[in-house]
């Protein structure tokens, strides 16, 4: 078998911007990201399948200080990627449809004659209120959700994160020393103000965090339920390759349980982090051919090991 060489090159440029307008009580922060990616020989046959592209976008996060301990936080995405909506991938150079030809803005759109790149819509990814109290914290609105290593729930706040989990929810975090307990109610989908056609998440996040010993133990559980009318899981299963799942019918509502556990411990010369996730439940769908119920059952695990070298000259 002929050996095949693959090359991957990614360059990122990040610029964090922070300013404060005291008169308006608004803090602005954000990240501008410019990426270049080069992937050589993406195909297994004799063809190279070379991929090369540039990405460019701006992420802005204003924080309105409404009162002492009350903050309203938002997140805006500028030059988002239409092929990957609600993400932080960024727009590819040249993907914006050119608006107008060289003869003027007469409504014609010619890529080879245009002198002007089209504008892009501003996307609002987050908008929520954060109310800090002496013994807890209230979160309400469209807020990011993060747990553990980000295996299942990742807020997408890392420098190289292109995706993030956002949830319409109401939650209260109880703070008891190093222990925090946060029950939450989420609403992924609500057809109308009337009852009986929505999707509801019941969640709770329990975490013990001791910074002195770098010890963390966490448990996150989510139960998702829906009515039969709002169970649209067939949109996923009917598009699968397996013909046994085509023409599925919703016989009942969706009901699933997702549980994640994380454990972290750190020493001066060694640190480890582990997270495990478990899924179970039923989709509420029956297969078209055999009329069997489609159920959920799965698990996964991820581990990170770190060996700090404190005397390394590259450590700042």
PDB file of C-alpha atoms in Angstrom:
ATOM      1  CA  UNK A   1       0.000   0.000   0.000  1.00  0.00           C
ATOM      2  CA  UNK A   2       1.385   3.332  -1.003  1.00  0.00           C
ATOM      3  CA  UNK A   3       2.062   5.598   1.933  1.00  0.00           C
ATOM      4  CA  UNK A   4       0.078   8.790   1.885  1.00  0.00           C
ATOM      5  CA  UNK A   5       1.221  12.055   3.401  1.00  0.00           C
ATOM      6  CA  UNK A   6      -1.242  14.378   5.064  1.00  0.00           C
ATOM      7  CA  UNK A   7      -0.404  17.867   6.155  1.00  0.00           C
ATOM      8  CA  UNK A   8      -2.457  20.152   8.337  1.00  0.00           C
ATOM      9  CA  UNK A   9      -1.585  23.771   8.953  1.00  0.00           C
ATOM     10  CA  UNK A  10      -3.708  26.109  11.026  1.00  0.00           C
ATOM     11  CA  UNK A  11      -2.796  29.655  11.941  1.00  0.00           C
ATOM     12  CA  UNK A  12      -4.874  31.734  14.334  1.00  0.00           C
ATOM     13  CA  UNK A  13      -4.753  35.385  15.249  1.00  0.00           C
ATOM     14  CA  UNK A  14      -6.676  36.577  18.298  1.00  0.00           C
ATOM     15  CA  UNK A  15      -7.230  40.097  19.484  1.00  0.00           C
ATOM     16  CA  UNK A  16      -9.079  40.684  22.766  1.00  0.00           C
ATOM     17  CA  UNK A  17     -10.716  44.047  23.106  1.00  0.00           C
ATOM     18  CA  UNK A  18     -11.965  45.424  26.425  1.00  0.00           C
ATOM     19  CA  UNK A  19     -13.249  48.890  27.175  1.00  0.00           C
ATOM     20  CA  UNK A  20     -15.551  50.458  29.711  1.00  0.00           C
ATOM     21  CA  UNK A  21     -18.109  53.225  29.254  1.00  0.00           C
ATOM     22  CA  UNK A  22     -18.703  54.407  32.797  1.00  0.00           C
ATOM     23  CA  UNK A  23     -21.528  56.769  31.916  1.00  0.00           C
ATOM     24  CA  UNK A  24     -23.539  53.917  30.396  1.00  0.00           C
ATOM     25  CA  UNK A  25     -22.332  51.228  32.830  1.00  0.00           C
ATOM     26  CA  UNK A  26     -21.456  48.857  29.979  1.00  0.00           C
ATOM     27  CA  UNK A  27     -18.366  46.656  29.687  1.00  0.00           C
ATOM     28  CA  UNK A  28     -17.417  45.500  26.193  1.00  0.00           C
ATOM     29  CA  UNK A  29     -15.207  42.503  25.581  1.00  0.00           C
ATOM     30  CA  UNK A  30     -14.646  40.395  22.535  1.00  0.00           C
ATOM     31  CA  UNK A  31     -12.352  38.410  20.295  1.00  0.00           C
ATOM     32  CA  UNK A  32     -11.390  38.987  16.701  1.00  0.00           C
ATOM     33  CA  UNK A  33     -10.269  35.770  15.014  1.00  0.00           C
ATOM     34  CA  UNK A  34      -8.462  35.290  11.724  1.00  0.00           C
ATOM     35  CA  UNK A  35      -7.626  31.729  10.710  1.00  0.00           C
ATOM     36  CA  UNK A  36      -5.811  30.103   7.835  1.00  0.00           C
ATOM     37  CA  UNK A  37      -6.164  26.359   7.323  1.00  0.00           C
ATOM     38  CA  UNK A  38      -4.189  24.186   4.916  1.00  0.00           C
ATOM     39  CA  UNK A  39      -4.997  20.464   4.559  1.00  0.00           C
ATOM     40  CA  UNK A  40      -3.114  18.456   1.950  1.00  0.00           C
ATOM     41  CA  UNK A  41      -4.318  15.096   0.537  1.00  0.00           C
ATOM     42  CA  UNK A  42      -7.740  14.697   2.135  1.00  0.00           C
ATOM     43  CA  UNK A  43      -8.741  11.842  -0.207  1.00  0.00           C
ATOM     44  CA  UNK A  44      -7.777   8.181  -0.013  1.00  0.00           C
ATOM     45  CA  UNK A  45      -7.466   7.746  -3.787  1.00  0.00           C
ATOM     46  CA  UNK A  46      -4.792   9.128  -6.091  1.00  0.00           C
ATOM     47  CA  UNK A  47      -6.315  12.618  -6.054  1.00  0.00           C
ATOM     48  CA  UNK A  48      -4.984  15.101  -3.533  1.00  0.00           C
ATOM     49  CA  UNK A  49      -8.223  16.759  -2.429  1.00  0.00           C
ATOM     50  CA  UNK A  50      -6.333  19.774  -1.110  1.00  0.00           C
ATOM     51  CA  UNK A  51      -8.290  22.174   1.143  1.00  0.00           C
ATOM     52  CA  UNK A  52      -7.149  25.729   1.772  1.00  0.00           C
ATOM     53  CA  UNK A  53      -9.268  28.551   3.182  1.00  0.00           C
ATOM     54  CA  UNK A  54      -9.331  31.671   5.365  1.00  0.00           C
ATOM     55  CA  UNK A  55     -11.844  32.426   8.127  1.00  0.00           C
ATOM     56  CA  UNK A  56     -12.623  35.793   9.630  1.00  0.00           C
ATOM     57  CA  UNK A  57     -15.093  36.921  12.301  1.00  0.00           C
ATOM     58  CA  UNK A  58     -15.643  39.083  15.376  1.00  0.00           C
ATOM     59  CA  UNK A  59     -17.305  38.000  18.618  1.00  0.00           C
ATOM     60  CA  UNK A  60     -18.570  40.775  20.920  1.00  0.00           C
ATOM     61  CA  UNK A  61     -19.867  40.415  24.492  1.00  0.00           C
ATOM     62  CA  UNK A  62     -21.374  43.496  26.151  1.00  0.00           C
ATOM     63  CA  UNK A  63     -22.160  43.365  29.868  1.00  0.00           C
ATOM     64  CA  UNK A  64     -24.673  45.893  31.184  1.00  0.00           C
ATOM     65  CA  UNK A  65     -24.287  46.586  34.894  1.00  0.00           C
ATOM     66  CA  UNK A  66     -27.942  47.260  35.713  1.00  0.00           C
ATOM     67  CA  UNK A  67     -27.384  47.486  39.478  1.00  0.00           C
ATOM     68  CA  UNK A  68     -25.084  46.215  42.192  1.00  0.00           C
ATOM     69  CA  UNK A  69     -24.751  42.471  41.538  1.00  0.00           C
ATOM     70  CA  UNK A  70     -27.151  42.501  38.567  1.00  0.00           C
ATOM     71  CA  UNK A  71     -25.595  42.058  35.131  1.00  0.00           C
ATOM     72  CA  UNK A  72     -27.202  41.638  31.713  1.00  0.00           C
ATOM     73  CA  UNK A  73     -24.902  39.792  29.328  1.00  0.00           C
ATOM     74  CA  UNK A  74     -25.165  39.335  25.565  1.00  0.00           C
ATOM     75  CA  UNK A  75     -23.039  37.807  22.823  1.00  0.00           C
ATOM     76  CA  UNK A  76     -22.984  38.939  19.193  1.00  0.00           C
ATOM     77  CA  UNK A  77     -21.455  37.154  16.223  1.00  0.00           C
ATOM     78  CA  UNK A  78     -20.281  39.303  13.301  1.00  0.00           C
ATOM     79  CA  UNK A  79     -19.471  37.687   9.937  1.00  0.00           C
ATOM     80  CA  UNK A  80     -20.876  34.286  10.901  1.00  0.00           C
ATOM     81  CA  UNK A  81     -20.741  31.224   8.675  1.00  0.00           C
ATOM     82  CA  UNK A  82     -24.053  30.553   6.898  1.00  0.00           C
ATOM     83  CA  UNK A  83     -23.143  26.917   6.293  1.00  0.00           C
ATOM     84  CA  UNK A  84     -22.623  26.379  10.014  1.00  0.00           C
ATOM     85  CA  UNK A  85     -25.285  28.578  11.638  1.00  0.00           C
ATOM     86  CA  UNK A  86     -25.244  29.399  15.354  1.00  0.00           C
ATOM     87  CA  UNK A  87     -21.530  28.610  15.534  1.00  0.00           C
ATOM     88  CA  UNK A  88     -18.294  30.560  15.919  1.00  0.00           C
ATOM     89  CA  UNK A  89     -16.683  29.146  12.798  1.00  0.00           C
ATOM     90  CA  UNK A  90     -16.478  32.514  11.059  1.00  0.00           C
ATOM     91  CA  UNK A  91     -17.076  33.480   7.457  1.00  0.00           C
ATOM     92  CA  UNK A  92     -14.843  32.106   4.742  1.00  0.00           C
ATOM     93  CA  UNK A  93     -13.057  34.646   2.573  1.00  0.00           C
ATOM     94  CA  UNK A  94     -15.104  35.014  -0.598  1.00  0.00           C
ATOM     95  CA  UNK A  95     -18.243  33.370   0.762  1.00  0.00           C
ATOM     96  CA  UNK A  96     -20.159  36.656   0.991  1.00  0.00           C
ATOM     97  CA  UNK A  97     -22.194  37.059  -2.193  1.00  0.00           C
ATOM     98  CA  UNK A  98     -21.008  40.108  -4.115  1.00  0.00           C
ATOM     99  CA  UNK A  99     -23.594  42.890  -4.234  1.00  0.00           C
ATOM    100  CA  UNK A 100     -23.619  44.746  -7.539  1.00  0.00           C
ATOM    101  CA  UNK A 101     -21.542  44.736 -10.706  1.00  0.00           C
ATOM    102  CA  UNK A 102     -18.836  47.131 -11.779  1.00  0.00           C
ATOM    103  CA  UNK A 103     -21.422  49.244 -13.629  1.00  0.00           C
ATOM    104  CA  UNK A 104     -23.094  50.231 -10.360  1.00  0.00           C
ATOM    105  CA  UNK A 105     -25.519  48.977  -7.750  1.00  0.00           C
ATOM    106  CA  UNK A 106     -28.251  48.117 -10.231  1.00  0.00           C
ATOM    107  CA  UNK A 107     -29.454  44.930  -8.576  1.00  0.00           C
ATOM    108  CA  UNK A 108     -27.308  42.626 -10.686  1.00  0.00           C
ATOM    109  CA  UNK A 109     -24.921  40.297  -8.876  1.00  0.00           C
ATOM    110  CA  UNK A 110     -21.866  39.268 -10.848  1.00  0.00           C
ATOM    111  CA  UNK A 111     -18.964  37.775  -8.935  1.00  0.00           C
ATOM    112  CA  UNK A 112     -16.378  38.504 -11.610  1.00  0.00           C
ATOM    113  CA  UNK A 113     -17.546  42.106 -12.168  1.00  0.00           C
ATOM    114  CA  UNK A 114     -18.292  43.142  -8.608  1.00  0.00           C
ATOM    115  CA  UNK A 115     -16.235  45.702  -6.692  1.00  0.00           C
ATOM    116  CA  UNK A 116     -18.114  45.287  -3.420  1.00  0.00           C
ATOM    117  CA  UNK A 117     -18.486  42.458  -0.927  1.00  0.00           C
ATOM    118  CA  UNK A 118     -21.985  41.997   0.491  1.00  0.00           C
ATOM    119  CA  UNK A 119     -22.778  42.824   4.099  1.00  0.00           C
ATOM    120  CA  UNK A 120     -23.588  40.155   6.679  1.00  0.00           C
ATOM    121  CA  UNK A 121     -26.305  39.920   9.313  1.00  0.00           C
ATOM    122  CA  UNK A 122     -25.520  40.357  12.980  1.00  0.00           C
ATOM    123  CA  UNK A 123     -26.313  37.218  15.022  1.00  0.00           C
ATOM    124  CA  UNK A 124     -27.326  37.311  18.689  1.00  0.00           C
ATOM    125  CA  UNK A 125     -26.130  34.105  20.354  1.00  0.00           C
ATOM    126  CA  UNK A 126     -26.650  34.912  24.044  1.00  0.00           C
ATOM    127  CA  UNK A 127     -28.793  37.206  26.157  1.00  0.00           C
ATOM    128  CA  UNK A 128     -29.278  36.539  29.858  1.00  0.00           C
ATOM    129  CA  UNK A 129     -29.348  38.132  33.292  1.00  0.00           C
ATOM    130  CA  UNK A 130     -26.929  37.185  36.036  1.00  0.00           C
ATOM    131  CA  UNK A 131     -28.001  38.174  39.565  1.00  0.00           C
ATOM    132  CA  UNK A 132     -25.379  37.627  42.267  1.00  0.00           C
ATOM    133  CA  UNK A 133     -26.464  37.198  45.877  1.00  0.00           C
ATOM    134  CA  UNK A 134     -24.646  36.422  49.093  1.00  0.00           C
ATOM    135  CA  UNK A 135     -25.380  32.705  49.028  1.00  0.00           C
ATOM    136  CA  UNK A 136     -26.126  32.080  45.390  1.00  0.00           C
ATOM    137  CA  UNK A 137     -26.604  33.255  41.856  1.00  0.00           C
ATOM    138  CA  UNK A 138     -29.646  33.488  39.568  1.00  0.00           C
ATOM    139  CA  UNK A 139     -29.294  32.923  35.813  1.00  0.00           C
ATOM    140  CA  UNK A 140     -32.225  33.574  33.477  1.00  0.00           C
ATOM    141  CA  UNK A 141     -32.336  33.886  29.690  1.00  0.00           C
ATOM    142  CA  UNK A 142     -30.407  32.397  26.771  1.00  0.00           C
ATOM    143  CA  UNK A 143     -27.225  31.422  28.570  1.00  0.00           C
ATOM    144  CA  UNK A 144     -24.186  29.205  27.852  1.00  0.00           C
ATOM    145  CA  UNK A 145     -23.980  25.769  29.467  1.00  0.00           C
ATOM    146  CA  UNK A 146     -20.648  24.195  30.381  1.00  0.00           C
ATOM    147  CA  UNK A 147     -19.655  21.166  32.431  1.00  0.00           C
ATOM    148  CA  UNK A 148     -16.384  19.385  33.123  1.00  0.00           C
ATOM    149  CA  UNK A 149     -14.100  18.987  30.125  1.00  0.00           C
ATOM    150  CA  UNK A 150     -16.839  20.067  27.728  1.00  0.00           C
ATOM    151  CA  UNK A 151     -17.456  16.523  26.520  1.00  0.00           C
ATOM    152  CA  UNK A 152     -21.238  17.013  26.273  1.00  0.00           C
ATOM    153  CA  UNK A 153     -21.836  20.597  27.405  1.00  0.00           C
ATOM    154  CA  UNK A 154     -19.315  23.141  26.170  1.00  0.00           C
ATOM    155  CA  UNK A 155     -19.896  26.896  26.387  1.00  0.00           C
ATOM    156  CA  UNK A 156     -17.394  27.541  23.589  1.00  0.00           C
ATOM    157  CA  UNK A 157     -15.362  30.112  25.528  1.00  0.00           C
ATOM    158  CA  UNK A 158     -11.945  28.752  24.570  1.00  0.00           C
ATOM    159  CA  UNK A 159      -9.674  30.585  22.147  1.00  0.00           C
ATOM    160  CA  UNK A 160     -10.018  27.874  19.489  1.00  0.00           C
ATOM    161  CA  UNK A 161     -13.631  26.824  20.217  1.00  0.00           C
ATOM    162  CA  UNK A 162     -15.863  27.053  17.160  1.00  0.00           C
ATOM    163  CA  UNK A 163     -18.999  25.621  18.755  1.00  0.00           C
ATOM    164  CA  UNK A 164     -20.896  26.323  21.951  1.00  0.00           C
ATOM    165  CA  UNK A 165     -23.950  25.086  23.843  1.00  0.00           C
ATOM    166  CA  UNK A 166     -26.632  27.706  24.524  1.00  0.00           C
ATOM    167  CA  UNK A 167     -29.832  27.093  26.497  1.00  0.00           C
ATOM    168  CA  UNK A 168     -32.996  29.083  27.205  1.00  0.00           C
ATOM    169  CA  UNK A 169     -33.250  28.455  30.927  1.00  0.00           C
ATOM    170  CA  UNK A 170     -33.864  29.630  34.471  1.00  0.00           C
ATOM    171  CA  UNK A 171     -31.503  28.412  37.211  1.00  0.00           C
ATOM    172  CA  UNK A 172     -30.305  29.176  40.710  1.00  0.00           C
ATOM    173  CA  UNK A 173     -26.827  28.233  41.944  1.00  0.00           C
ATOM    174  CA  UNK A 174     -26.584  27.597  45.677  1.00  0.00           C
ATOM    175  CA  UNK A 175     -23.087  28.239  47.063  1.00  0.00           C
ATOM    176  CA  UNK A 176     -22.104  26.296  50.202  1.00  0.00           C
ATOM    177  CA  UNK A 177     -18.381  26.710  50.738  1.00  0.00           C
ATOM    178  CA  UNK A 178     -16.612  24.690  48.037  1.00  0.00           C
ATOM    179  CA  UNK A 179     -19.899  23.020  47.059  1.00  0.00           C
ATOM    180  CA  UNK A 180     -22.332  24.421  44.492  1.00  0.00           C
ATOM    181  CA  UNK A 181     -25.761  23.046  43.595  1.00  0.00           C
ATOM    182  CA  UNK A 182     -27.624  24.468  40.620  1.00  0.00           C
ATOM    183  CA  UNK A 183     -31.109  23.266  39.574  1.00  0.00           C
ATOM    184  CA  UNK A 184     -32.265  24.526  36.171  1.00  0.00           C
ATOM    185  CA  UNK A 185     -35.340  24.433  33.955  1.00  0.00           C
ATOM    186  CA  UNK A 186     -34.676  24.733  30.219  1.00  0.00           C
ATOM    187  CA  UNK A 187     -36.973  25.201  27.253  1.00  0.00           C
ATOM    188  CA  UNK A 188     -35.326  24.066  23.981  1.00  0.00           C
ATOM    189  CA  UNK A 189     -38.598  24.441  22.062  1.00  0.00           C
ATOM    190  CA  UNK A 190     -41.988  26.053  22.683  1.00  0.00           C
ATOM    191  CA  UNK A 191     -44.459  26.140  19.801  1.00  0.00           C
ATOM    192  CA  UNK A 192     -46.801  28.721  21.344  1.00  0.00           C
ATOM    193  CA  UNK A 193     -47.974  30.070  24.697  1.00  0.00           C
ATOM    194  CA  UNK A 194     -50.503  27.230  24.762  1.00  0.00           C
ATOM    195  CA  UNK A 195     -49.553  24.085  26.651  1.00  0.00           C
ATOM    196  CA  UNK A 196     -48.876  20.654  25.196  1.00  0.00           C
ATOM    197  CA  UNK A 197     -46.446  21.305  22.346  1.00  0.00           C
ATOM    198  CA  UNK A 198     -43.041  22.014  23.825  1.00  0.00           C
ATOM    199  CA  UNK A 199     -39.731  20.392  24.799  1.00  0.00           C
ATOM    200  CA  UNK A 200     -38.558  20.750  28.404  1.00  0.00           C
ATOM    201  CA  UNK A 201     -35.220  20.134  30.116  1.00  0.00           C
ATOM    202  CA  UNK A 202     -34.955  19.470  33.850  1.00  0.00           C
ATOM    203  CA  UNK A 203     -31.312  19.827  34.878  1.00  0.00           C
ATOM    204  CA  UNK A 204     -29.151  20.015  37.955  1.00  0.00           C
ATOM    205  CA  UNK A 205     -25.429  20.627  38.304  1.00  0.00           C
ATOM    206  CA  UNK A 206     -23.570  19.600  41.485  1.00  0.00           C
ATOM    207  CA  UNK A 207     -19.883  20.445  41.830  1.00  0.00           C
ATOM    208  CA  UNK A 208     -17.288  20.297  44.587  1.00  0.00           C
ATOM    209  CA  UNK A 209     -14.265  22.486  43.829  1.00  0.00           C
ATOM    210  CA  UNK A 210     -11.285  22.821  46.171  1.00  0.00           C
ATOM    211  CA  UNK A 211      -8.717  25.178  44.597  1.00  0.00           C
ATOM    212  CA  UNK A 212      -6.127  24.488  47.310  1.00  0.00           C
ATOM    213  CA  UNK A 213      -5.823  20.802  46.387  1.00  0.00           C
ATOM    214  CA  UNK A 214      -6.937  21.247  42.751  1.00  0.00           C
ATOM    215  CA  UNK A 215      -9.719  18.754  43.388  1.00  0.00           C
ATOM    216  CA  UNK A 216     -12.980  18.837  41.450  1.00  0.00           C
ATOM    217  CA  UNK A 217     -15.887  16.419  41.481  1.00  0.00           C
ATOM    218  CA  UNK A 218     -18.997  17.191  39.463  1.00  0.00           C
ATOM    219  CA  UNK A 219     -22.304  15.652  38.454  1.00  0.00           C
ATOM    220  CA  UNK A 220     -24.591  16.996  35.732  1.00  0.00           C
ATOM    221  CA  UNK A 221     -27.950  15.401  34.970  1.00  0.00           C
ATOM    222  CA  UNK A 222     -30.497  16.359  32.330  1.00  0.00           C
ATOM    223  CA  UNK A 223     -33.923  14.873  31.672  1.00  0.00           C
ATOM    224  CA  UNK A 224     -35.474  15.943  28.370  1.00  0.00           C
ATOM    225  CA  UNK A 225     -39.168  15.337  27.691  1.00  0.00           C
ATOM    226  CA  UNK A 226     -41.550  16.361  24.963  1.00  0.00           C
ATOM    227  CA  UNK A 227     -45.157  15.840  24.011  1.00  0.00           C
ATOM    228  CA  UNK A 228     -46.043  13.650  21.073  1.00  0.00           C
ATOM    229  CA  UNK A 229     -46.977  16.704  19.009  1.00  0.00           C
ATOM    230  CA  UNK A 230     -43.551  18.291  19.522  1.00  0.00           C
ATOM    231  CA  UNK A 231     -41.558  15.086  18.983  1.00  0.00           C
ATOM    232  CA  UNK A 232     -39.811  15.747  15.664  1.00  0.00           C
ATOM    233  CA  UNK A 233     -36.970  13.250  16.109  1.00  0.00           C
ATOM    234  CA  UNK A 234     -38.068  11.595  12.843  1.00  0.00           C
ATOM    235  CA  UNK A 235     -36.358  14.487  11.040  1.00  0.00           C
ATOM    236  CA  UNK A 236     -33.051  12.908  12.114  1.00  0.00           C
ATOM    237  CA  UNK A 237     -33.830   9.214  11.772  1.00  0.00           C
ATOM    238  CA  UNK A 238     -35.567   9.474   8.398  1.00  0.00           C
ATOM    239  CA  UNK A 239     -32.380  10.943   6.897  1.00  0.00           C
ATOM    240  CA  UNK A 240     -30.140   8.075   7.987  1.00  0.00           C
ATOM    241  CA  UNK A 241     -28.662   5.588   5.554  1.00  0.00           C
ATOM    242  CA  UNK A 242     -30.195   2.600   7.344  1.00  0.00           C
ATOM    243  CA  UNK A 243     -33.479   1.907   5.529  1.00  0.00           C
ATOM    244  CA  UNK A 244     -34.961   0.308   8.672  1.00  0.00           C
ATOM    245  CA  UNK A 245     -35.292   3.781  10.196  1.00  0.00           C
ATOM    246  CA  UNK A 246     -37.048   5.431   7.257  1.00  0.00           C
ATOM    247  CA  UNK A 247     -40.681   6.514   7.495  1.00  0.00           C
ATOM    248  CA  UNK A 248     -40.672   6.484  11.273  1.00  0.00           C
ATOM    249  CA  UNK A 249     -43.739   7.644  13.172  1.00  0.00           C
ATOM    250  CA  UNK A 250     -43.974   9.407  16.513  1.00  0.00           C
ATOM    251  CA  UNK A 251     -45.951   7.053  18.740  1.00  0.00           C
ATOM    252  CA  UNK A 252     -45.272   9.026  21.936  1.00  0.00           C
ATOM    253  CA  UNK A 253     -43.215  11.871  23.308  1.00  0.00           C
ATOM    254  CA  UNK A 254     -39.434  12.005  23.659  1.00  0.00           C
ATOM    255  CA  UNK A 255     -37.977  11.000  27.045  1.00  0.00           C
ATOM    256  CA  UNK A 256     -34.236  10.785  27.646  1.00  0.00           C
ATOM    257  CA  UNK A 257     -31.748  10.955  30.526  1.00  0.00           C
ATOM    258  CA  UNK A 258     -28.207  12.287  30.167  1.00  0.00           C
ATOM    259  CA  UNK A 259     -25.765  12.042  33.064  1.00  0.00           C
ATOM    260  CA  UNK A 260     -22.187  13.293  33.110  1.00  0.00           C
ATOM    261  CA  UNK A 261     -19.601  12.814  35.861  1.00  0.00           C
ATOM    262  CA  UNK A 262     -16.243  14.561  36.079  1.00  0.00           C
ATOM    263  CA  UNK A 263     -13.250  14.094  38.356  1.00  0.00           C
ATOM    264  CA  UNK A 264     -10.131  16.288  38.421  1.00  0.00           C
ATOM    265  CA  UNK A 265      -7.068  16.222  40.614  1.00  0.00           C
ATOM    266  CA  UNK A 266      -3.808  18.109  40.416  1.00  0.00           C
ATOM    267  CA  UNK A 267      -0.349  17.917  41.926  1.00  0.00           C
ATOM    268  CA  UNK A 268       2.772  19.916  41.200  1.00  0.00           C
ATOM    269  CA  UNK A 269       4.163  17.400  38.726  1.00  0.00           C
ATOM    270  CA  UNK A 270       1.024  15.629  37.506  1.00  0.00           C
ATOM    271  CA  UNK A 271      -2.611  16.495  36.799  1.00  0.00           C
ATOM    272  CA  UNK A 272      -5.450  14.409  35.446  1.00  0.00           C
ATOM    273  CA  UNK A 273      -9.003  15.146  34.355  1.00  0.00           C
ATOM    274  CA  UNK A 274     -11.667  12.626  33.388  1.00  0.00           C
ATOM    275  CA  UNK A 275     -15.285  12.902  32.338  1.00  0.00           C
ATOM    276  CA  UNK A 276     -17.823  10.180  31.555  1.00  0.00           C
ATOM    277  CA  UNK A 277     -21.264  10.540  29.978  1.00  0.00           C
ATOM    278  CA  UNK A 278     -24.228   8.157  29.963  1.00  0.00           C
ATOM    279  CA  UNK A 279     -27.388   8.368  27.825  1.00  0.00           C
ATOM    280  CA  UNK A 280     -30.605   6.369  28.082  1.00  0.00           C
ATOM    281  CA  UNK A 281     -34.271   6.706  27.234  1.00  0.00           C
ATOM    282  CA  UNK A 282     -36.643   6.459  24.311  1.00  0.00           C
ATOM    283  CA  UNK A 283     -37.122   8.548  21.193  1.00  0.00           C
ATOM    284  CA  UNK A 284     -40.856   7.885  21.096  1.00  0.00           C
ATOM    285  CA  UNK A 285     -40.489   6.728  17.483  1.00  0.00           C
ATOM    286  CA  UNK A 286     -41.460   3.445  15.869  1.00  0.00           C
ATOM    287  CA  UNK A 287     -39.687   2.135  12.767  1.00  0.00           C
ATOM    288  CA  UNK A 288     -41.680   2.047   9.559  1.00  0.00           C
ATOM    289  CA  UNK A 289     -40.809  -1.510   8.584  1.00  0.00           C
ATOM    290  CA  UNK A 290     -40.943  -3.534  11.802  1.00  0.00           C
ATOM    291  CA  UNK A 291     -42.774  -1.006  13.989  1.00  0.00           C
ATOM    292  CA  UNK A 292     -40.140  -1.388  16.714  1.00  0.00           C
ATOM    293  CA  UNK A 293     -39.521   1.346  19.247  1.00  0.00           C
ATOM    294  CA  UNK A 294     -36.229   3.215  18.827  1.00  0.00           C
ATOM    295  CA  UNK A 295     -34.437   3.574  22.171  1.00  0.00           C
ATOM    296  CA  UNK A 296     -31.343   5.370  23.386  1.00  0.00           C
ATOM    297  CA  UNK A 297     -28.448   3.719  25.201  1.00  0.00           C
ATOM    298  CA  UNK A 298     -24.826   4.795  25.135  1.00  0.00           C
ATOM    299  CA  UNK A 299     -21.817   6.049  27.033  1.00  0.00           C
ATOM    300  CA  UNK A 300     -18.483   7.777  26.476  1.00  0.00           C
ATOM    301  CA  UNK A 301     -15.367   8.786  28.384  1.00  0.00           C
ATOM    302  CA  UNK A 302     -12.617  11.356  27.862  1.00  0.00           C
ATOM    303  CA  UNK A 303      -9.370  11.822  29.783  1.00  0.00           C
ATOM    304  CA  UNK A 304      -6.723  14.533  29.955  1.00  0.00           C
ATOM    305  CA  UNK A 305      -3.258  14.027  31.456  1.00  0.00           C
ATOM    306  CA  UNK A 306      -0.838  16.869  32.128  1.00  0.00           C
ATOM    307  CA  UNK A 307       2.805  16.736  33.208  1.00  0.00           C
ATOM    308  CA  UNK A 308       3.832  20.316  34.080  1.00  0.00           C
ATOM    309  CA  UNK A 309       7.489  21.171  33.739  1.00  0.00           C
ATOM    310  CA  UNK A 310       7.886  24.200  35.969  1.00  0.00           C
ATOM    311  CA  UNK A 311      11.546  24.781  35.098  1.00  0.00           C
ATOM    312  CA  UNK A 312      10.910  24.840  31.331  1.00  0.00           C
ATOM    313  CA  UNK A 313      12.278  28.078  29.830  1.00  0.00           C
ATOM    314  CA  UNK A 314       9.175  28.582  27.628  1.00  0.00           C
ATOM    315  CA  UNK A 315       6.850  28.927  30.624  1.00  0.00           C
ATOM    316  CA  UNK A 316       6.009  32.563  31.349  1.00  0.00           C
TER     317      UNK A 316
END
